[in-house]
């Protein structure tokens, strides 16, 4: 569980680092462009000065330089707009980073709870396994007792059958004896009884 939590954390951290690197790279490019624009503006101003001198001398290209200066100013404004977009993107990235950190924290708590729950479930499974083993041992004892009781019942049935046969034999013998006695002996037996 800890591995999964670490995996998500590393994955989120890597994503944040990648986005931070992209922003840093874009900011660096923006700074380079600003520096280049400043150089171009300085060069343009120098050239404008030179051209103004030359144009005064030659009367050439002043309108063209004004056009270039306007284009350069427009380009500078576009770069400013791009910087604003980068700032908005950085703010958005910061917000996403905070949200990812919250999610990471929630995932971490969730996985810790799952890990604790898994530990409890493992203990319960161990107890159930122990109980099952006890039940199996008890069932073996009960089966052995049932077999013994079954044997005793069978023996009892056999004894009962033997006793019934003896009883029937004795009844037959008693009847045979009763028939062999004379009527006087029978009356005597009844008066004794």
Short mmCIF file of N, CA, C and O in Angstrom, two decimals, residues 19-137:
data_model
loop_
_atom_site.label_atom_id
_atom_site.label_comp_id
_atom_site.label_asym_id
_atom_site.label_seq_id
_atom_site.Cartn_x
_atom_site.Cartn_y
_atom_site.Cartn_z
N UNK A 19 5.92 20.72 -15.19
CA UNK A 19 5.21 21.97 -15.47
C UNK A 19 6.03 23.18 -15.00
O UNK A 19 6.07 24.20 -15.66
N UNK A 20 6.67 23.04 -13.82
CA UNK A 20 7.54 24.13 -13.34
C UNK A 20 8.68 24.38 -14.32
O UNK A 20 9.05 25.53 -14.59
N UNK A 21 9.25 23.30 -14.85
CA UNK A 21 10.35 23.43 -15.81
C UNK A 21 9.87 24.13 -17.07
O UNK A 21 10.56 25.00 -17.62
N UNK A 22 8.65 23.78 -17.53
CA UNK A 22 8.10 24.43 -18.73
C UNK A 22 7.91 25.93 -18.49
O UNK A 22 8.25 26.75 -19.34
N UNK A 23 7.37 26.26 -17.32
CA UNK A 23 7.17 27.69 -17.00
C UNK A 23 8.51 28.42 -16.92
O UNK A 23 8.64 29.55 -17.41
N UNK A 24 9.47 27.78 -16.27
CA UNK A 24 10.79 28.40 -16.15
C UNK A 24 11.39 28.62 -17.53
O UNK A 24 11.99 29.67 -17.81
N UNK A 25 11.23 27.61 -18.40
CA UNK A 25 11.77 27.72 -19.76
C UNK A 25 11.08 28.86 -20.52
O UNK A 25 11.73 29.66 -21.18
N UNK A 26 9.73 28.93 -20.40
CA UNK A 26 9.00 30.00 -21.08
C UNK A 26 9.38 31.37 -20.52
O UNK A 26 9.50 32.35 -21.26
N UNK A 27 9.56 31.44 -19.19
CA UNK A 27 9.96 32.71 -18.58
C UNK A 27 11.35 33.12 -19.07
O UNK A 27 11.60 34.30 -19.36
N UNK A 28 12.25 32.13 -19.17
CA UNK A 28 13.61 32.42 -19.65
C UNK A 28 13.56 32.92 -21.10
O UNK A 28 14.25 33.88 -21.47
N UNK A 29 12.73 32.24 -21.92
CA UNK A 29 12.58 32.68 -23.32
C UNK A 29 12.02 34.09 -23.39
O UNK A 29 12.45 34.91 -24.21
N UNK A 30 11.06 34.37 -22.51
CA UNK A 30 10.46 35.70 -22.48
C UNK A 30 11.51 36.75 -22.12
O UNK A 30 11.57 37.83 -22.73
N UNK A 31 12.35 36.41 -21.12
CA UNK A 31 13.42 37.35 -20.74
C UNK A 31 14.40 37.56 -21.89
O UNK A 31 14.85 38.68 -22.14
N UNK A 32 14.72 36.45 -22.57
CA UNK A 32 15.64 36.58 -23.71
C UNK A 32 15.03 37.47 -24.79
O UNK A 32 15.71 38.34 -25.36
N UNK A 33 13.75 37.28 -25.05
CA UNK A 33 13.08 38.10 -26.07
C UNK A 33 13.04 39.57 -25.65
O UNK A 33 13.24 40.46 -26.48
N UNK A 34 12.75 39.77 -24.35
CA UNK A 34 12.74 41.16 -23.85
C UNK A 34 14.11 41.80 -24.03
O UNK A 34 14.23 42.97 -24.46
N UNK A 35 15.15 41.02 -23.70
CA UNK A 35 16.51 41.54 -23.85
C UNK A 35 16.80 41.84 -25.31
O UNK A 35 17.40 42.88 -25.65
N UNK A 36 16.36 40.89 -26.18
CA UNK A 36 16.58 41.10 -27.62
C UNK A 36 15.81 42.33 -28.10
O UNK A 36 16.32 43.13 -28.90
N UNK A 37 14.57 42.49 -27.60
CA UNK A 37 13.77 43.66 -28.00
C UNK A 37 14.44 44.95 -27.54
O UNK A 37 14.47 45.94 -28.29
N UNK A 38 14.96 44.93 -26.32
CA UNK A 38 15.65 46.13 -25.84
C UNK A 38 16.86 46.45 -26.71
O UNK A 38 17.10 47.62 -27.05
N UNK A 39 17.59 45.38 -27.08
CA UNK A 39 18.75 45.60 -27.97
C UNK A 39 18.28 46.16 -29.30
O UNK A 39 18.89 47.10 -29.84
N UNK A 40 17.17 45.55 -29.82
CA UNK A 40 16.65 46.05 -31.10
C UNK A 40 16.17 47.49 -31.00
O UNK A 40 16.38 48.29 -31.92
N UNK A 41 15.52 47.79 -29.86
CA UNK A 41 15.05 49.18 -29.68
C UNK A 41 16.25 50.13 -29.65
O UNK A 41 16.22 51.19 -30.29
N UNK A 42 17.30 49.74 -28.89
CA UNK A 42 18.50 50.59 -28.83
C UNK A 42 19.13 50.75 -30.21
O UNK A 42 19.50 51.86 -30.63
N UNK A 43 19.24 49.59 -30.90
CA UNK A 43 19.82 49.65 -32.26
C UNK A 43 18.95 50.49 -33.17
O UNK A 43 19.46 51.28 -33.98
N UNK A 44 17.62 50.29 -33.00
CA UNK A 44 16.69 51.07 -33.83
C UNK A 44 16.81 52.55 -33.53
O UNK A 44 16.79 53.38 -34.46
N UNK A 45 16.91 52.86 -32.26
CA UNK A 45 17.07 54.28 -31.91
C UNK A 45 18.37 54.84 -32.49
O UNK A 45 18.40 55.96 -33.02
N UNK A 46 19.44 54.00 -32.37
CA UNK A 46 20.71 54.44 -32.95
C UNK A 46 20.57 54.61 -34.46
O UNK A 46 21.02 55.62 -35.02
N UNK A 47 19.94 53.61 -35.06
CA UNK A 47 19.77 53.69 -36.52
C UNK A 47 18.86 54.84 -36.90
O UNK A 47 19.05 55.49 -37.92
N UNK A 48 17.83 55.06 -36.03
CA UNK A 48 16.92 56.18 -36.30
C UNK A 48 17.70 57.49 -36.28
O UNK A 48 17.51 58.35 -37.16
N UNK A 49 18.55 57.59 -35.27
CA UNK A 49 19.39 58.80 -35.19
C UNK A 49 20.27 58.93 -36.43
O UNK A 49 20.38 60.01 -37.03
N UNK A 50 20.89 57.79 -36.79
CA UNK A 50 21.76 57.81 -37.96
C UNK A 50 20.97 58.11 -39.22
O UNK A 50 21.38 58.93 -40.06
N UNK A 51 19.79 57.47 -39.29
CA UNK A 51 18.97 57.67 -40.48
C UNK A 51 18.47 59.11 -40.54
O UNK A 51 18.40 59.71 -41.62
N UNK A 52 18.09 59.62 -39.36
CA UNK A 52 17.64 61.01 -39.37
C UNK A 52 18.75 61.94 -39.87
O UNK A 52 18.50 62.83 -40.69
N UNK A 53 19.95 61.64 -39.41
CA UNK A 53 21.08 62.44 -39.90
C UNK A 53 21.27 62.24 -41.39
O UNK A 53 21.44 63.19 -42.14
N UNK A 54 21.22 60.92 -41.76
CA UNK A 54 21.40 60.60 -43.18
C UNK A 54 20.24 61.14 -44.02
O UNK A 54 20.44 61.61 -45.16
N UNK A 55 18.99 61.02 -43.42
CA UNK A 55 17.84 61.48 -44.19
C UNK A 55 17.86 62.99 -44.36
O UNK A 55 17.40 63.51 -45.37
N UNK A 56 18.38 63.64 -43.35
CA UNK A 56 18.52 65.09 -43.50
C UNK A 56 19.52 65.37 -44.61
O UNK A 56 19.32 66.28 -45.41
N UNK A 57 20.56 64.52 -44.58
CA UNK A 57 21.57 64.73 -45.61
C UNK A 57 21.06 64.22 -46.95
O UNK A 57 21.32 64.83 -47.98
N UNK A 58 20.37 63.08 -46.91
CA UNK A 58 19.96 62.50 -48.17
C UNK A 58 18.46 62.63 -48.40
O UNK A 58 18.01 62.42 -49.52
N UNK A 59 17.70 62.89 -47.33
CA UNK A 59 16.25 62.98 -47.49
C UNK A 59 15.63 61.62 -47.80
O UNK A 59 14.67 61.54 -48.56
N UNK A 60 16.18 60.58 -47.20
CA UNK A 60 15.74 59.24 -47.56
C UNK A 60 15.31 58.43 -46.34
O UNK A 60 15.95 58.49 -45.30
N UNK A 61 14.25 57.65 -46.42
CA UNK A 61 13.87 56.56 -45.54
C UNK A 61 13.33 56.91 -44.17
O UNK A 61 13.19 56.00 -43.34
N UNK A 62 13.02 58.15 -43.86
CA UNK A 62 12.53 58.45 -42.52
C UNK A 62 11.15 57.80 -42.29
O UNK A 62 10.89 57.26 -41.23
N UNK A 63 10.32 57.85 -43.29
CA UNK A 63 8.98 57.24 -43.17
C UNK A 63 9.10 55.73 -42.95
O UNK A 63 8.35 55.14 -42.17
N UNK A 64 10.05 55.12 -43.63
CA UNK A 64 10.28 53.66 -43.48
C UNK A 64 10.71 53.34 -42.05
O UNK A 64 10.25 52.36 -41.46
N UNK A 65 11.55 54.16 -41.49
CA UNK A 65 12.00 53.93 -40.12
C UNK A 65 10.85 54.10 -39.13
O UNK A 65 10.75 53.34 -38.16
N UNK A 66 9.98 55.04 -39.35
CA UNK A 66 8.83 55.22 -38.48
C UNK A 66 7.94 53.97 -38.54
O UNK A 66 7.41 53.53 -37.52
N UNK A 67 7.79 53.43 -39.73
CA UNK A 67 6.99 52.22 -39.91
C UNK A 67 7.62 51.05 -39.13
O UNK A 67 6.93 50.31 -38.42
N UNK A 68 8.93 50.91 -39.24
CA UNK A 68 9.63 49.85 -38.50
C UNK A 68 9.51 50.06 -37.00
O UNK A 68 9.31 49.09 -36.24
N UNK A 69 9.60 51.30 -36.55
CA UNK A 69 9.46 51.59 -35.13
C UNK A 69 8.06 51.23 -34.65
O UNK A 69 7.89 50.67 -33.56
N UNK A 70 7.05 51.49 -35.46
CA UNK A 70 5.66 51.15 -35.09
C UNK A 70 5.51 49.62 -35.00
O UNK A 70 4.86 49.11 -34.08
N UNK A 71 6.10 48.93 -35.96
CA UNK A 71 6.03 47.46 -35.94
C UNK A 71 6.74 46.90 -34.71
O UNK A 71 6.25 45.95 -34.07
N UNK A 72 7.89 47.50 -34.38
CA UNK A 72 8.63 47.07 -33.21
C UNK A 72 7.83 47.32 -31.93
O UNK A 72 7.78 46.48 -31.03
N UNK A 73 7.15 48.43 -31.87
CA UNK A 73 6.33 48.75 -30.71
C UNK A 73 5.16 47.76 -30.60
O UNK A 73 4.84 47.27 -29.51
N UNK A 74 4.56 47.44 -31.74
CA UNK A 74 3.47 46.46 -31.76
C UNK A 74 3.97 45.10 -31.29
O UNK A 74 3.32 44.41 -30.49
N UNK A 75 5.15 44.71 -31.77
CA UNK A 75 5.74 43.44 -31.37
C UNK A 75 6.02 43.44 -29.86
O UNK A 75 5.80 42.43 -29.18
N UNK A 76 6.48 44.55 -29.35
CA UNK A 76 6.75 44.68 -27.92
C UNK A 76 5.45 44.52 -27.12
O UNK A 76 5.43 43.86 -26.07
N UNK A 77 4.35 45.09 -27.60
CA UNK A 77 3.05 44.94 -26.94
C UNK A 77 2.62 43.47 -26.94
O UNK A 77 2.07 42.98 -25.96
N UNK A 78 2.84 42.80 -28.08
CA UNK A 78 2.50 41.38 -28.16
C UNK A 78 3.29 40.56 -27.15
O UNK A 78 2.75 39.63 -26.52
N UNK A 79 4.55 40.92 -26.98
CA UNK A 79 5.37 40.23 -26.00
C UNK A 79 4.84 40.48 -24.58
O UNK A 79 4.83 39.59 -23.74
N UNK A 80 4.38 41.69 -24.34
CA UNK A 80 3.77 42.01 -23.04
C UNK A 80 2.52 41.17 -22.82
O UNK A 80 2.27 40.67 -21.71
N UNK A 81 1.72 41.01 -23.87
CA UNK A 81 0.51 40.17 -23.79
C UNK A 81 0.90 38.73 -23.49
O UNK A 81 0.28 38.05 -22.67
N UNK A 82 1.96 38.27 -24.13
CA UNK A 82 2.44 36.91 -23.90
C UNK A 82 2.90 36.75 -22.45
O UNK A 82 2.64 35.73 -21.81
N UNK A 83 3.58 37.79 -21.92
CA UNK A 83 4.00 37.73 -20.53
C UNK A 83 2.80 37.63 -19.59
O UNK A 83 2.82 36.90 -18.60
N UNK A 84 1.73 38.40 -19.91
CA UNK A 84 0.50 38.30 -19.10
C UNK A 84 -0.06 36.88 -19.15
O UNK A 84 -0.49 36.34 -18.12
N UNK A 85 -0.07 36.31 -20.34
CA UNK A 85 -0.57 34.93 -20.47
C UNK A 85 0.28 33.98 -19.64
O UNK A 85 -0.24 33.07 -18.99
N UNK A 86 1.59 34.19 -19.66
CA UNK A 86 2.48 33.33 -18.87
C UNK A 86 2.21 33.50 -17.37
O UNK A 86 2.22 32.52 -16.62
N UNK A 87 1.95 34.72 -16.95
CA UNK A 87 1.64 34.96 -15.54
C UNK A 87 0.34 34.26 -15.16
O UNK A 87 0.25 33.65 -14.09
N UNK A 88 -0.67 34.36 -16.03
CA UNK A 88 -1.94 33.67 -15.77
C UNK A 88 -1.72 32.16 -15.72
O UNK A 88 -2.28 31.47 -14.87
N UNK A 89 -0.91 31.67 -16.65
CA UNK A 89 -0.61 30.24 -16.68
C UNK A 89 0.12 29.82 -15.40
O UNK A 89 -0.18 28.76 -14.83
N UNK A 90 1.04 30.66 -14.93
CA UNK A 90 1.76 30.35 -13.69
C UNK A 90 0.80 30.32 -12.50
O UNK A 90 0.89 29.43 -11.66
N UNK A 91 -0.15 31.27 -12.46
CA UNK A 91 -1.14 31.29 -11.37
C UNK A 91 -2.02 30.03 -11.44
O UNK A 91 -2.31 29.41 -10.41
N UNK A 92 -2.42 29.67 -12.66
CA UNK A 92 -3.24 28.47 -12.84
C UNK A 92 -2.45 27.23 -12.41
O UNK A 92 -2.99 26.34 -11.75
N UNK A 93 -1.19 27.18 -12.79
CA UNK A 93 -0.35 26.04 -12.42
C UNK A 93 -0.18 25.97 -10.90
O UNK A 93 -0.22 24.88 -10.32
N UNK A 94 -0.04 27.12 -10.28
CA UNK A 94 0.09 27.14 -8.81
C UNK A 94 -1.18 26.60 -8.16
O UNK A 94 -1.14 25.81 -7.22
N UNK A 95 -2.34 27.02 -8.70
CA UNK A 95 -3.62 26.51 -8.18
C UNK A 95 -3.73 25.00 -8.37
O UNK A 95 -4.12 24.28 -7.46
N UNK A 96 -3.35 24.52 -9.56
CA UNK A 96 -3.39 23.07 -9.83
C UNK A 96 -2.43 22.33 -8.90
O UNK A 96 -2.74 21.22 -8.44
N UNK A 97 -1.29 22.94 -8.64
CA UNK A 97 -0.32 22.31 -7.74
C UNK A 97 -0.93 22.13 -6.35
O UNK A 97 -0.80 21.07 -5.74
N UNK A 98 -1.60 23.16 -5.86
CA UNK A 98 -2.25 23.07 -4.55
C UNK A 98 -3.32 21.99 -4.54
O UNK A 98 -3.44 21.22 -3.59
N UNK A 99 -4.11 21.93 -5.63
CA UNK A 99 -5.15 20.90 -5.74
C UNK A 99 -4.52 19.50 -5.76
O UNK A 99 -5.01 18.59 -5.11
N UNK A 100 -3.43 19.36 -6.50
CA UNK A 100 -2.74 18.06 -6.56
C UNK A 100 -2.18 17.68 -5.19
O UNK A 100 -2.22 16.51 -4.80
N UNK A 101 -1.67 18.67 -4.46
CA UNK A 101 -1.16 18.39 -3.11
C UNK A 101 -2.29 17.93 -2.20
O UNK A 101 -2.12 17.01 -1.40
N UNK A 102 -3.48 18.57 -2.33
CA UNK A 102 -4.64 18.14 -1.53
C UNK A 102 -5.02 16.70 -1.89
O UNK A 102 -5.26 15.88 -1.01
N UNK A 103 -5.07 16.43 -3.20
CA UNK A 103 -5.42 15.07 -3.65
C UNK A 103 -4.39 14.07 -3.13
O UNK A 103 -4.75 12.97 -2.70
N UNK A 104 -3.13 14.45 -3.21
CA UNK A 104 -2.06 13.57 -2.74
C UNK A 104 -2.26 13.25 -1.26
O UNK A 104 -2.15 12.10 -0.83
N UNK A 105 -2.57 14.28 -0.49
CA UNK A 105 -2.80 14.10 0.95
C UNK A 105 -4.00 13.18 1.19
O UNK A 105 -3.95 12.30 2.03
N UNK A 106 -5.06 13.39 0.42
CA UNK A 106 -6.25 12.54 0.55
C UNK A 106 -5.93 11.10 0.18
O UNK A 106 -6.35 10.16 0.86
N UNK A 107 -5.19 10.91 -0.93
CA UNK A 107 -4.80 9.56 -1.35
C UNK A 107 -3.95 8.89 -0.26
O UNK A 107 -4.13 7.72 0.05
N UNK A 108 -3.04 9.66 0.31
CA UNK A 108 -2.16 9.11 1.33
C UNK A 108 -2.97 8.64 2.53
O UNK A 108 -2.78 7.53 3.04
N UNK A 109 -3.93 9.48 2.99
CA UNK A 109 -4.79 9.09 4.11
C UNK A 109 -5.62 7.86 3.74
O UNK A 109 -5.77 6.94 4.53
N UNK A 110 -6.15 7.87 2.51
CA UNK A 110 -6.97 6.74 2.06
C UNK A 110 -6.17 5.44 2.06
O UNK A 110 -6.63 4.41 2.54
N UNK A 111 -4.95 5.49 1.54
CA UNK A 111 -4.12 4.28 1.48
C UNK A 111 -3.69 3.83 2.87
O UNK A 111 -3.61 2.64 3.14
N UNK A 112 -3.45 4.78 3.78
CA UNK A 112 -3.13 4.40 5.15
C UNK A 112 -4.31 3.69 5.80
O UNK A 112 -4.15 2.67 6.46
N UNK A 113 -5.53 4.23 5.56
CA UNK A 113 -6.73 3.59 6.11
C UNK A 113 -6.91 2.20 5.51
O UNK A 113 -7.27 1.25 6.21
N UNK A 114 -6.66 2.08 4.19
CA UNK A 114 -6.78 0.77 3.54
C UNK A 114 -5.76 -0.20 4.12
O UNK A 114 -6.07 -1.38 4.33
N UNK A 115 -4.56 0.31 4.38
CA UNK A 115 -3.51 -0.56 4.93
C UNK A 115 -3.91 -1.06 6.32
O UNK A 115 -3.78 -2.25 6.63
N UNK A 116 -4.44 -0.14 7.16
CA UNK A 116 -4.89 -0.52 8.50
C UNK A 116 -6.05 -1.52 8.41
O UNK A 116 -6.09 -2.50 9.13
N UNK A 117 -6.98 -1.25 7.51
CA UNK A 117 -8.12 -2.14 7.32
C UNK A 117 -7.65 -3.51 6.85
O UNK A 117 -8.17 -4.54 7.31
N UNK A 118 -6.69 -3.55 5.96
CA UNK A 118 -6.15 -4.82 5.48
C UNK A 118 -5.52 -5.60 6.62
O UNK A 118 -5.67 -6.83 6.70
N UNK A 119 -4.85 -4.91 7.54
CA UNK A 119 -4.25 -5.57 8.70
C UNK A 119 -5.32 -6.20 9.58
O UNK A 119 -5.18 -7.34 10.02
N UNK A 120 -6.41 -5.47 9.81
CA UNK A 120 -7.50 -6.00 10.62
C UNK A 120 -8.13 -7.21 9.93
O UNK A 120 -8.43 -8.21 10.58
N UNK A 121 -8.31 -7.09 8.62
CA UNK A 121 -8.91 -8.20 7.88
C UNK A 121 -8.01 -9.42 7.91
O UNK A 121 -8.49 -10.55 8.01
N UNK A 122 -6.72 -9.20 7.85
CA UNK A 122 -5.77 -10.32 7.89
C UNK A 122 -5.87 -11.04 9.24
O UNK A 122 -5.86 -12.26 9.30
N UNK A 123 -5.99 -10.25 10.33
CA UNK A 123 -6.15 -10.86 11.66
C UNK A 123 -7.44 -11.68 11.72
O UNK A 123 -7.46 -12.78 12.26
N UNK A 124 -8.52 -11.11 11.14
CA UNK A 124 -9.79 -11.83 11.15
C UNK A 124 -9.68 -13.13 10.35
O UNK A 124 -10.21 -14.17 10.78
N UNK A 125 -9.00 -13.08 9.21
CA UNK A 125 -8.82 -14.29 8.39
C UNK A 125 -8.03 -15.33 9.18
O UNK A 125 -8.37 -16.52 9.17
N UNK A 126 -6.99 -14.89 9.90
CA UNK A 126 -6.19 -15.81 10.71
C UNK A 126 -7.07 -16.47 11.77
O UNK A 126 -7.01 -17.69 11.97
N UNK A 127 -7.91 -15.67 12.44
CA UNK A 127 -8.79 -16.22 13.47
C UNK A 127 -9.78 -17.22 12.85
O UNK A 127 -10.05 -18.28 13.42
N UNK A 128 -10.32 -16.87 11.67
CA UNK A 128 -11.25 -17.77 11.00
C UNK A 128 -10.56 -19.07 10.60
O UNK A 128 -11.15 -20.16 10.74
N UNK A 129 -9.34 -18.98 10.12
CA UNK A 129 -8.59 -20.18 9.76
C UNK A 129 -8.36 -21.06 10.98
O UNK A 129 -8.52 -22.28 10.92
N UNK A 130 -8.00 -20.44 12.11
CA UNK A 130 -7.81 -21.20 13.35
C UNK A 130 -9.11 -21.86 13.78
O UNK A 130 -9.13 -23.02 14.18
N UNK A 131 -10.22 -21.13 13.67
CA UNK A 131 -11.52 -21.68 14.04
C UNK A 131 -11.88 -22.86 13.12
O UNK A 131 -12.40 -23.88 13.58
N UNK A 132 -11.61 -22.71 11.82
CA UNK A 132 -11.88 -23.79 10.86
C UNK A 132 -11.06 -25.03 11.20
O UNK A 132 -11.58 -26.15 11.14
N UNK A 133 -9.80 -24.83 11.55
CA UNK A 133 -8.96 -25.97 11.92
C UNK A 133 -9.53 -26.66 13.16
O UNK A 133 -9.59 -27.89 13.23
N UNK A 134 -9.99 -25.88 14.15
CA UNK A 134 -10.58 -26.43 15.35
C UNK A 134 -11.84 -27.22 14.99
O UNK A 134 -12.06 -28.32 15.49
N UNK A 135 -12.67 -26.64 14.08
CA UNK A 135 -13.89 -27.32 13.65
C UNK A 135 -13.57 -28.64 12.95
O UNK A 135 -14.25 -29.64 13.16
N UNK A 136 -12.53 -28.64 12.11
CA UNK A 136 -12.13 -29.87 11.42
C UNK A 136 -11.73 -30.93 12.44
O UNK A 136 -12.14 -32.09 12.35
N UNK A 137 -10.90 -30.54 13.43
CA UNK A 137 -10.48 -31.49 14.48
C UNK A 137 -11.70 -32.02 15.25
O UNK A 137 -11.82 -33.21 15.51
#
